[in-house]
Coordinates of C-alpha atoms in Angstrom, one line a residue:
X4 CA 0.0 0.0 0.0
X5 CA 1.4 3.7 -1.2
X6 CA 1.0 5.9 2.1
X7 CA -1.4 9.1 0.7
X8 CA -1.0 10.6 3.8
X9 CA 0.1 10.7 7.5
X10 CA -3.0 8.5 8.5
X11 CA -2.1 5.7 6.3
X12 CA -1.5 2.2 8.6
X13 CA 1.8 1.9 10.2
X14 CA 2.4 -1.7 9.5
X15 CA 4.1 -1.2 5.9
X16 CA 4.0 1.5 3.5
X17 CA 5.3 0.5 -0.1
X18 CA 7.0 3.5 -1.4
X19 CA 7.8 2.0 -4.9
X20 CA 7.0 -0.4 -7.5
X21 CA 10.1 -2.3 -6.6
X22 CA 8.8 -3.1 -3.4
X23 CA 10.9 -1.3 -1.0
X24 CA 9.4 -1.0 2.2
X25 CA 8.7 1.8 5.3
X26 CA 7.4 0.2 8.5
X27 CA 7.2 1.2 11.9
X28 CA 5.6 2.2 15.2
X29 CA 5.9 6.0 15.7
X30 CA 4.9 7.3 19.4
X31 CA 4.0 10.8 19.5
X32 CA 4.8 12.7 22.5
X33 CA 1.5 15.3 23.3
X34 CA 3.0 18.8 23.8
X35 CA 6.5 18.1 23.0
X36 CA 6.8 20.5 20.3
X37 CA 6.7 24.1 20.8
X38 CA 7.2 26.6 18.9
X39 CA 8.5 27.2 14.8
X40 CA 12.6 26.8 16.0
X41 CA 13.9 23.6 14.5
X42 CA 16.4 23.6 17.7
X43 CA 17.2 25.1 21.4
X44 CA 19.2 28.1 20.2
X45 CA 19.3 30.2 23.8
X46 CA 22.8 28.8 24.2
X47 CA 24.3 29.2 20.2
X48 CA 26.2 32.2 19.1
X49 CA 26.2 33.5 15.4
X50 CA 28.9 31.7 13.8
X51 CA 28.5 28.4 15.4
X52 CA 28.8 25.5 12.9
X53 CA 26.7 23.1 15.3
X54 CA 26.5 19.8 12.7
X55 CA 27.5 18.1 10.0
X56 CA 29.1 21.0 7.0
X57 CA 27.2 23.7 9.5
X58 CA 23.3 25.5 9.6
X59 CA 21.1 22.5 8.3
X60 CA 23.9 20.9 6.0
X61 CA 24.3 23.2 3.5
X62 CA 27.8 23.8 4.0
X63 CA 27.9 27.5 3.6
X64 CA 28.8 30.2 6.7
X65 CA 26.4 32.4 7.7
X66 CA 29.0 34.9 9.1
X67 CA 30.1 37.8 6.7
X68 CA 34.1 37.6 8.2
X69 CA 36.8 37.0 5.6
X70 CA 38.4 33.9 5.4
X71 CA 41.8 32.9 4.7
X72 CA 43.0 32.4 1.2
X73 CA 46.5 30.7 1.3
X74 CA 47.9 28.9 4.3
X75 CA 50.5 26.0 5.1
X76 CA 52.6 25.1 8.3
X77 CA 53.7 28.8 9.4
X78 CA 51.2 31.0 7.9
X79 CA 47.7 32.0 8.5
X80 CA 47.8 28.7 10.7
X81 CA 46.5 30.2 14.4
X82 CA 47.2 26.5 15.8
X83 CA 47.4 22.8 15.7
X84 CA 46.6 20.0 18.0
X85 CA 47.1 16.6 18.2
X86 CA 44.0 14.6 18.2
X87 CA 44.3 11.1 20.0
X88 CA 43.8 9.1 17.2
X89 CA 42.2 8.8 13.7
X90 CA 38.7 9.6 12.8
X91 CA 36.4 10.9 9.4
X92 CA 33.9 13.2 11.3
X93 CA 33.8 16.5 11.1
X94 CA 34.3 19.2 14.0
X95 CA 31.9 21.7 14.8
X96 CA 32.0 24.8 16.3
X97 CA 29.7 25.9 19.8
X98 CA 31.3 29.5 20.7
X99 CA 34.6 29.1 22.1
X100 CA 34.9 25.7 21.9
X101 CA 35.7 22.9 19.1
X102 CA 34.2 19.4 19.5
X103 CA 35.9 16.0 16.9
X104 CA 35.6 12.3 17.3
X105 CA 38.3 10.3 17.2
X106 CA 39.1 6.2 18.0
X107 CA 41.9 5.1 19.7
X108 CA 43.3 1.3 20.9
X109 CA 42.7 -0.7 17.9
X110 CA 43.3 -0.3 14.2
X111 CA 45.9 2.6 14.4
X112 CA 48.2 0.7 12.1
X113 CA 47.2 -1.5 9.8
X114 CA 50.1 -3.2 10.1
X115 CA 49.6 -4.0 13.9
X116 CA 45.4 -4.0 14.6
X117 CA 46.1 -4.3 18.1
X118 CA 43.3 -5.9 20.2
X119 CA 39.8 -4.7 19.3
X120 CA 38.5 -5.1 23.0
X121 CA 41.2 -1.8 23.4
X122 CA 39.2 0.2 20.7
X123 CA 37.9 3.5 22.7
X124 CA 35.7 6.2 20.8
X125 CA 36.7 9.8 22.3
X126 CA 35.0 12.9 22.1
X127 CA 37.3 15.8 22.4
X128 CA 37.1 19.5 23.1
X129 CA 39.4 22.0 21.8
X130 CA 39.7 25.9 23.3
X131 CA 38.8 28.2 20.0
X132 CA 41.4 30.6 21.2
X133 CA 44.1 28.7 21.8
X134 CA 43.8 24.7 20.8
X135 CA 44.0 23.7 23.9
X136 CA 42.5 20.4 24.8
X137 CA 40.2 20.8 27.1
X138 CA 38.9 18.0 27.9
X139 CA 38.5 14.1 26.0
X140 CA 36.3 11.9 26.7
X141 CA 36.7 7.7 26.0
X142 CA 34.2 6.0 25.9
X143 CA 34.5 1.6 25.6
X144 CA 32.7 0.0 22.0
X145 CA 29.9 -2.8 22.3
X146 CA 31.4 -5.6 21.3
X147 CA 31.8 -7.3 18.7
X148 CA 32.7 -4.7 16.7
X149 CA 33.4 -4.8 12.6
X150 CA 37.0 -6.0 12.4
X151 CA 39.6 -3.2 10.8
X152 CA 40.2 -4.8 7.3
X153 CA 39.0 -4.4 3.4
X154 CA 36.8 -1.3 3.1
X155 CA 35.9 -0.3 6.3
X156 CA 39.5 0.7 7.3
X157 CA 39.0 3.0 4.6
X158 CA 35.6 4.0 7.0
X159 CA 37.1 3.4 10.8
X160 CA 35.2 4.1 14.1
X161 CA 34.9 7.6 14.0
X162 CA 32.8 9.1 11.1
X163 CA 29.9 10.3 12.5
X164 CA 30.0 13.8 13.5
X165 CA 28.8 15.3 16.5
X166 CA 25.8 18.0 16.9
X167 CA 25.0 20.3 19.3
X168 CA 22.4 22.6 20.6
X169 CA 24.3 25.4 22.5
X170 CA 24.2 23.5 25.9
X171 CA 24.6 19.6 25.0
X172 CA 26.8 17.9 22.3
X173 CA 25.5 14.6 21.2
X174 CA 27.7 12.0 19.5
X175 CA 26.6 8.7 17.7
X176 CA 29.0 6.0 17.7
X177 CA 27.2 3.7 15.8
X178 CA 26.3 0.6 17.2
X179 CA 27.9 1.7 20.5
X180 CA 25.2 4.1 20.4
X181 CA 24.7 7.8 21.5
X182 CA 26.1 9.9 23.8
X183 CA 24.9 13.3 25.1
X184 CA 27.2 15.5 27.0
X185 CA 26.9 19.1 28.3
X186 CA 29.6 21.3 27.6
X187 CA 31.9 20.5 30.4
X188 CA 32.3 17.0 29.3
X189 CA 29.6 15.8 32.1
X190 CA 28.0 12.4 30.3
X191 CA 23.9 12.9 30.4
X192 CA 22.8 9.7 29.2
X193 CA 23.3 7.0 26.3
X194 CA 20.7 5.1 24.2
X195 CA 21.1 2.3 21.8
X196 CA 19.6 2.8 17.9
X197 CA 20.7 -1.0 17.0
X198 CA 23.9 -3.4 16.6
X199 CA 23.8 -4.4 13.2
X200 CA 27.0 -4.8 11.0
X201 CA 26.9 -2.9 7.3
X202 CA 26.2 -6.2 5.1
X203 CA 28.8 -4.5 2.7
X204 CA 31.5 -4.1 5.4
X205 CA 31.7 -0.6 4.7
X206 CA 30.7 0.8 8.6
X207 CA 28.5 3.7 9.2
X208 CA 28.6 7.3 8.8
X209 CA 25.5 9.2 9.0
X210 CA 25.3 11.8 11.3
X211 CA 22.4 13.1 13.8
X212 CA 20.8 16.4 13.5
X213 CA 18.3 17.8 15.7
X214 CA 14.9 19.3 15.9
X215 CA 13.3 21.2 18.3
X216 CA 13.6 18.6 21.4
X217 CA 14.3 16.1 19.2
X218 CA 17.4 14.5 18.3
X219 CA 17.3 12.3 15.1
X220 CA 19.4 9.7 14.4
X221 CA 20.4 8.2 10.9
X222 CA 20.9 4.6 12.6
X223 CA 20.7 3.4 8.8
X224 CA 23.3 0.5 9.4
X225 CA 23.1 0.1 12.8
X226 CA 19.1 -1.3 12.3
X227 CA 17.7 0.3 9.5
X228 CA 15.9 2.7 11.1
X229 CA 15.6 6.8 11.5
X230 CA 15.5 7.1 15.5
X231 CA 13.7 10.2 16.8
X232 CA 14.9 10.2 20.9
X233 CA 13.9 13.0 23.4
X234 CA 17.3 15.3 23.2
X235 CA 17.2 15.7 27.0
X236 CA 16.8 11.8 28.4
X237 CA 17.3 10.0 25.3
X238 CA 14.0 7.9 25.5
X239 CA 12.9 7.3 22.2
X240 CA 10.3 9.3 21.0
X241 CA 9.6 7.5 17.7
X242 CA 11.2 5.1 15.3
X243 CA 11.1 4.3 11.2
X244 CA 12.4 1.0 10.2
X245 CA 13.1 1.3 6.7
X246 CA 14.6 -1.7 4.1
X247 CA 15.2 1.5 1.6
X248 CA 17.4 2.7 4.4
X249 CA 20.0 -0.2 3.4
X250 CA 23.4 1.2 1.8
X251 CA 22.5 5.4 3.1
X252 CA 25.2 7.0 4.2
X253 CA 24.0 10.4 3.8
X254 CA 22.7 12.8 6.3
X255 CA 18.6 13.9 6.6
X256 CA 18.1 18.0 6.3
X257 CA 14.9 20.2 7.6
X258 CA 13.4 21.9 4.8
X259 CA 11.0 24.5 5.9
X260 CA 7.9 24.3 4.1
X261 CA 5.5 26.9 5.5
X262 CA 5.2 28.6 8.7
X263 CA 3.4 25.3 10.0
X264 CA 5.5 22.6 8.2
X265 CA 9.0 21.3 8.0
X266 CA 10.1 18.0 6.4
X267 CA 12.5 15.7 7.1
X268 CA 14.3 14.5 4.1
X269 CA 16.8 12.0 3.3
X270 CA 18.2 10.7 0.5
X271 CA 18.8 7.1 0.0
X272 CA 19.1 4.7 -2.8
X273 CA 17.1 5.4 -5.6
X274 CA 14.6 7.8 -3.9
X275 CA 14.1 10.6 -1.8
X276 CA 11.9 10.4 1.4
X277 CA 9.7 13.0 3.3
X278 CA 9.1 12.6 6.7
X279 CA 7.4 14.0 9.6
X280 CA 10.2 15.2 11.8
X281 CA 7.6 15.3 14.6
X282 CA 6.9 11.4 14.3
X283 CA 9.0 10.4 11.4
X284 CA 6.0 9.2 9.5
X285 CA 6.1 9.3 5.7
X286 CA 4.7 12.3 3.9
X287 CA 6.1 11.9 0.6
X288 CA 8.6 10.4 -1.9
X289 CA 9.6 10.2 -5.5
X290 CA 12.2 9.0 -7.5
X291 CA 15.6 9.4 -6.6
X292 CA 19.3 9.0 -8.3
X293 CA 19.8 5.3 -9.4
X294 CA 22.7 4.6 -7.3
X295 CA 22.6 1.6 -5.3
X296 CA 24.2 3.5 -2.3
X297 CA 23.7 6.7 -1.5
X298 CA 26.7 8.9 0.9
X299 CA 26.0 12.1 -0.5
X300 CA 23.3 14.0 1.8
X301 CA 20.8 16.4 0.3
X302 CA 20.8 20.0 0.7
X303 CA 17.9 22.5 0.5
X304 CA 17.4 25.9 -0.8
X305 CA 13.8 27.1 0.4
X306 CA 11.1 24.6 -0.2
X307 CA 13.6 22.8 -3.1
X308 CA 15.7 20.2 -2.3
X309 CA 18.8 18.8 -4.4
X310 CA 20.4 15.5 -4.7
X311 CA 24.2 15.0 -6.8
X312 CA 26.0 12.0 -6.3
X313 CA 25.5 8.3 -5.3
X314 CA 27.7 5.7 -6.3
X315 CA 26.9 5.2 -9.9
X316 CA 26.0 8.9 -10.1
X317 CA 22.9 11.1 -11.0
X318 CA 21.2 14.3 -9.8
X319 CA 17.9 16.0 -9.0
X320 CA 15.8 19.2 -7.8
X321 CA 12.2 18.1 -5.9
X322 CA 10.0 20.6 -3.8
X323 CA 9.2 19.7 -0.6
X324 CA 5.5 19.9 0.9
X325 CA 3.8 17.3 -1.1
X326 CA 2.0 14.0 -0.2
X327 CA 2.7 10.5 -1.4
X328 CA 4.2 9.7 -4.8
X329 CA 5.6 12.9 -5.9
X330 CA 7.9 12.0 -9.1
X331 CA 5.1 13.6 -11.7
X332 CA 4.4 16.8 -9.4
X333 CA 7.0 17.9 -7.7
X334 CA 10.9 16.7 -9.7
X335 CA 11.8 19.9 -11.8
X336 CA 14.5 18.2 -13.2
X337 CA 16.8 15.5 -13.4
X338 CA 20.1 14.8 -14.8
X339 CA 23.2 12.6 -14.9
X340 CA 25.9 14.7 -12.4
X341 CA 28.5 12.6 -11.1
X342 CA 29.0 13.8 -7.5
X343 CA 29.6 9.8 -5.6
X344 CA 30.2 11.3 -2.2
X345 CA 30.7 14.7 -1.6
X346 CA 27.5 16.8 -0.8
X347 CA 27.3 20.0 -2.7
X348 CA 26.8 23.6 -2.0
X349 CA 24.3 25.8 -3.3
X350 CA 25.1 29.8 -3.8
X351 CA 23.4 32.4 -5.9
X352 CA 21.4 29.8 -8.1
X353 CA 24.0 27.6 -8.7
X354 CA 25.0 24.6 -7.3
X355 CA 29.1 23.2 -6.7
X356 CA 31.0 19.8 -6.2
X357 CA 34.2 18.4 -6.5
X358 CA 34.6 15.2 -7.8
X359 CA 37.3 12.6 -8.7
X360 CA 39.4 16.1 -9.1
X361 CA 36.9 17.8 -11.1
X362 CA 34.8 21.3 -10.1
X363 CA 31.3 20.9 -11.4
X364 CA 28.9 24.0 -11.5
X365 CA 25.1 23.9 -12.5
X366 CA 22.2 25.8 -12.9
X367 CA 20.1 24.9 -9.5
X368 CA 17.1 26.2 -11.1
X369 CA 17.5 23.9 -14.6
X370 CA 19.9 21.6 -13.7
X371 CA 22.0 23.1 -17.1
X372 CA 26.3 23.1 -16.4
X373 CA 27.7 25.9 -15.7
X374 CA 31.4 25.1 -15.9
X375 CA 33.8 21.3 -15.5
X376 CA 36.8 22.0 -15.1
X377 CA 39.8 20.1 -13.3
X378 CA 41.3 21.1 -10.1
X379 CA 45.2 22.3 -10.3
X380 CA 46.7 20.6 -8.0
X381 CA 50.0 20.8 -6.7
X382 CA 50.9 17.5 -5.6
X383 CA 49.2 15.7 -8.6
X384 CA 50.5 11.8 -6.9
X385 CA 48.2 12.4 -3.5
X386 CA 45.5 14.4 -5.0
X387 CA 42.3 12.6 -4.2
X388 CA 44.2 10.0 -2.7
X389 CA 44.8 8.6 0.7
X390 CA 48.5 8.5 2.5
X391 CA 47.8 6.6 5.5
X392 CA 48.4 3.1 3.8
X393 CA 46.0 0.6 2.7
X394 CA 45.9 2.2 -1.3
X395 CA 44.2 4.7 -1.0
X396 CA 41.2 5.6 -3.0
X397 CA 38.5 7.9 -3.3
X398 CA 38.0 11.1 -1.6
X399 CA 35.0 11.7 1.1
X400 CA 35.3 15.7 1.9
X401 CA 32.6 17.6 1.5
X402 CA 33.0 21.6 -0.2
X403 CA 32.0 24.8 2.1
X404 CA 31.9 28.0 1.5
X405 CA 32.4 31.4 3.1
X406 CA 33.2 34.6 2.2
X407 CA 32.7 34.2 -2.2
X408 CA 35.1 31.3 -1.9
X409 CA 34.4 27.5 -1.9
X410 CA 37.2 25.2 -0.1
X411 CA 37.4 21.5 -0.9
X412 CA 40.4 19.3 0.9
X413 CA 41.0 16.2 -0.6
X414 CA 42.1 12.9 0.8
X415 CA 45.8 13.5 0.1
X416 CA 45.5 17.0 2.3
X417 CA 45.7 19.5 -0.5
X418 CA 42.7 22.1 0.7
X419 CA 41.7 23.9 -3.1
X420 CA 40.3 27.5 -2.8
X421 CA 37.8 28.7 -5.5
X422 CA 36.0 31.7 -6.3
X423 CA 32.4 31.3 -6.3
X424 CA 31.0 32.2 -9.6
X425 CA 29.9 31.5 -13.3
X426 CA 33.6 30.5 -14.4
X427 CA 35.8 28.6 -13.0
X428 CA 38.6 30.4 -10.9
X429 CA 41.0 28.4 -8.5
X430 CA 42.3 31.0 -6.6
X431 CA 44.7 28.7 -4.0
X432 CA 45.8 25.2 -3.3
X433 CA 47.3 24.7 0.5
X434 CA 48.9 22.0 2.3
X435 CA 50.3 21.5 5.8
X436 CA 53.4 19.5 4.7
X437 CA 54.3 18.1 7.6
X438 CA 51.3 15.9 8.2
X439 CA 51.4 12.4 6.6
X440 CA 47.5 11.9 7.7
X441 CA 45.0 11.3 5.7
X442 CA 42.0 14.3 5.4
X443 CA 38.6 12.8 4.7
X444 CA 36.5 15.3 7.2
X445 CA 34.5 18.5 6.1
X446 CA 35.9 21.8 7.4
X447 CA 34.3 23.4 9.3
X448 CA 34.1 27.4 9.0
X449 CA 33.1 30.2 12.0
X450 CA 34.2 33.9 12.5
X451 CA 36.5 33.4 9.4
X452 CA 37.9 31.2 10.7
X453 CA 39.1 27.1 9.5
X454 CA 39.1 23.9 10.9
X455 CA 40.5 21.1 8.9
X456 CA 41.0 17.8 10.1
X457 CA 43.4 14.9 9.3
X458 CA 43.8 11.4 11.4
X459 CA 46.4 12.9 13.3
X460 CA 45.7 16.6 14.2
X461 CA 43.1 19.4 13.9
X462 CA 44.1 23.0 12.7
X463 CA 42.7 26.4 13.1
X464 CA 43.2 28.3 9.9
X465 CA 42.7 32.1 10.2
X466 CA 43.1 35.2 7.9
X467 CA 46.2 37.2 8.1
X468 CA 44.3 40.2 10.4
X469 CA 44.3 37.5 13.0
X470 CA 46.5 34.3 12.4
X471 CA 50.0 34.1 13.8
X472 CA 52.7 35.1 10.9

């Protein structure tokens, strides 16, 4: 049965002819949300880059400060840390303070696993000012645990990034499970969202994102599902099992419909879904990119959301706000972008992504290409490559933007500076020489301000008015 609406049975709702199935028991807290704010804000500061590539995903700072254009190991860096171990998430940014995952214990060197029973998730926290550690905080993996070998060392135990509201930080470990924290490093509670292995042996990745009082968890591997717990106790609020959920990696957006409405939406393998943030009940879908796994998430400008990328490619514009089967109503175009697994970023009408070395630009509004042109790189043997060991292989950054520039780091750790615009313009590429890690996070950008992570340390990258010559 096609859900038509939010009253449909919650037993299974077919989204497509191919069978692909949404099932769950949603519970629906009465009064729990207030207001039109998609998140506690009382405690966030302007600038803040609270979640995954910043305000709602789109990877762009809201913040008018200029940012740094060329940088390597003396200038424009303000600091460097070491982290205490390897990781692929992202840091974020809650006023003076930096927040990244890492994994310690196990799988360090491929060379010498080490005993997984040792493996240890951290959460660290970084001084803005300074790069100070503040504090770091272990926490032990439920066991067993996916072994460090094939594809998912190319993954690891750290690529979920963290999210925060001003006064908690929240971090998924995957089938370790969540942890909330305030801002001192005080654990508040943990919940399970499943123990399932990725069938593929690729890990997990998604990342949480919060609404209201809500935080939502992509648990996508862990058990299929989308996990809605209560952001102060983490009881859950509401679960949707999913089979379509099987080989996502991206990350849901809120895309604000009216005054009254929001959607959830996530991208996964050959579709896109709209759910009810409030009880993650379906509201509508239509056809997606036909990729067999999906990594890239989708971004949102007003009511329109976009799709680029998937592993066999494709791309896509749908409006948000509509009610079962959408494809026919709602798609305002499609096309055949490669983007694999970056997530792009959308500026003045026009969308950008690197891929496989490549700057792509199109027309949000027609989906028509702007510009293709290939990056100039520098250090052409580690350019979308790794340098940790193990081969190698394909980059998993994400692009931001700030100040009329897009930055892109690939795996190899060669950060590429572009103007923003209707031709192609590299303006920069940067490296810090000295690090042999390999850089698969998203920057992260606040104040004008950098931070660009490799599996061994964390930098603060500022413009010359402030950096340290």
């Amino acid at each position: 049965m096609i859900p038509t609406n939010e009253q449909s049975g919650d037993a299974a709702h077919a989204l497509t002819s191919e069978g692909r199935s949404v099932s769950g028991v949603s519970l629906l807290m009465a009064g729990l949300m207030a207001g039109l704010l998609w998140m506690s804000s009382t405690s966030l500061q302007a600038g803040d880059w609270t979640r995954f590539r910043g305000e709602n995903g789109d990877g762009v700072a809201t913040d008018a400060a200029p940012t740094a254009v060329e940088w390597n190991d003396s200038k424009n860096l303000k600091w460097k840390v070491k982290l205490p171990g390897p990781g692929l998430s992202s840091p974020i940014i809650v006023g003076d303070r930096v927040f990244v995952t890492a994994w310690s214990g196990y799988g360090i060197d491929r060379n010498a696993l080490g005993n997984i029973e040792q493996l240890k998730r951290h959460l660290v926290c970084v001084n803005r000012q300074s790069g100070e550690v503040l504090w770091d905080r272990p926490v032990d993996p439920v066991l067993p645990e996916e072994p460090f070998r094939g594809m998912f060392a190319e993954n690891g135990y750290a690529s979920h990034t963290p999210v925060s509201d001003g006064e908690r930080v929240y971090a998924f470990y995957g089938k370790t499970g969540v942890v909330a924290y305030d801002l001192e490093g005080k654990e508040l509670w943990r919940a399970s969202v499943g123990t399932q292995d990725d069938p593929r042996s690729w890990g997990t990745a998604s990342s949480p994102i919060l609404y209201k009082e809500l935080l939502i968890v992509p648990a996508c591997i862990e058990s299929l599902s989308i996990v809605g717990l209560d952001k102060r106790t983490g009881k859950e609020v509401w679960r949707q099992q999913a089979d379509g959920l099987q080989g996502t990696w991206s990350t849901p957006i809120l895309v604000p419909v009216d005054d009254t409405r929001t959607d959830l939406v996530v991208a996964v393998p050959y579709e896109v879904w709209g759910l009810n943030p409030e009880t993650g009940k379906l509201r509508w879908y239509c056809d997606g990119v036909p990729s067999s796994s999906m990594c890239a998430s989708p971004i949102c400008h007003g009511d329109t959301v976009y799709v680029v990328g998937g592993r066999e490619g494709g791309s896509l514009a749908v409006r948000a706000g509509g009610k079962g089967d959408v494809t026919k109503t709602h798609v305002t175009w499609k096309g055949n972008d490669r983007g694999r697994i970056g997530t792009p970023v959308f500026h003045e009408g026009r969308l950008y992504w690197i891929s496989s070395g490549i700057a792509n630009c199109i027309d949000a509004a027609t989906g028509a290409k702007v510009y293709q042109s290939r990056l100039e790189t520098n250090n052409a043997a580690n350019a979308d490559t790794g340098r940790r060991g193990g081969g190698g292989g394909q980059a998993y950054s994400s692009p931001v933007a700030a100040d009329g520039k897009l930055y892109y780091v690939d795996r190899g750790g060669e950060t590429f500076v572009l103007q923003l615009g209707p031709e192609f313009k590299q303006l920069a590429s940067n490296r810090f020489s000295a690090d042999e890690g390999e850089y698969s996070a998203t920057p992260a950008i606040s104040n004008g301000e950098l931070f660009i992570r490799s599996t061994t340390h964390l930098y603060c990258v500022s413009a010359p008015s402030t950096a340290k010559e």
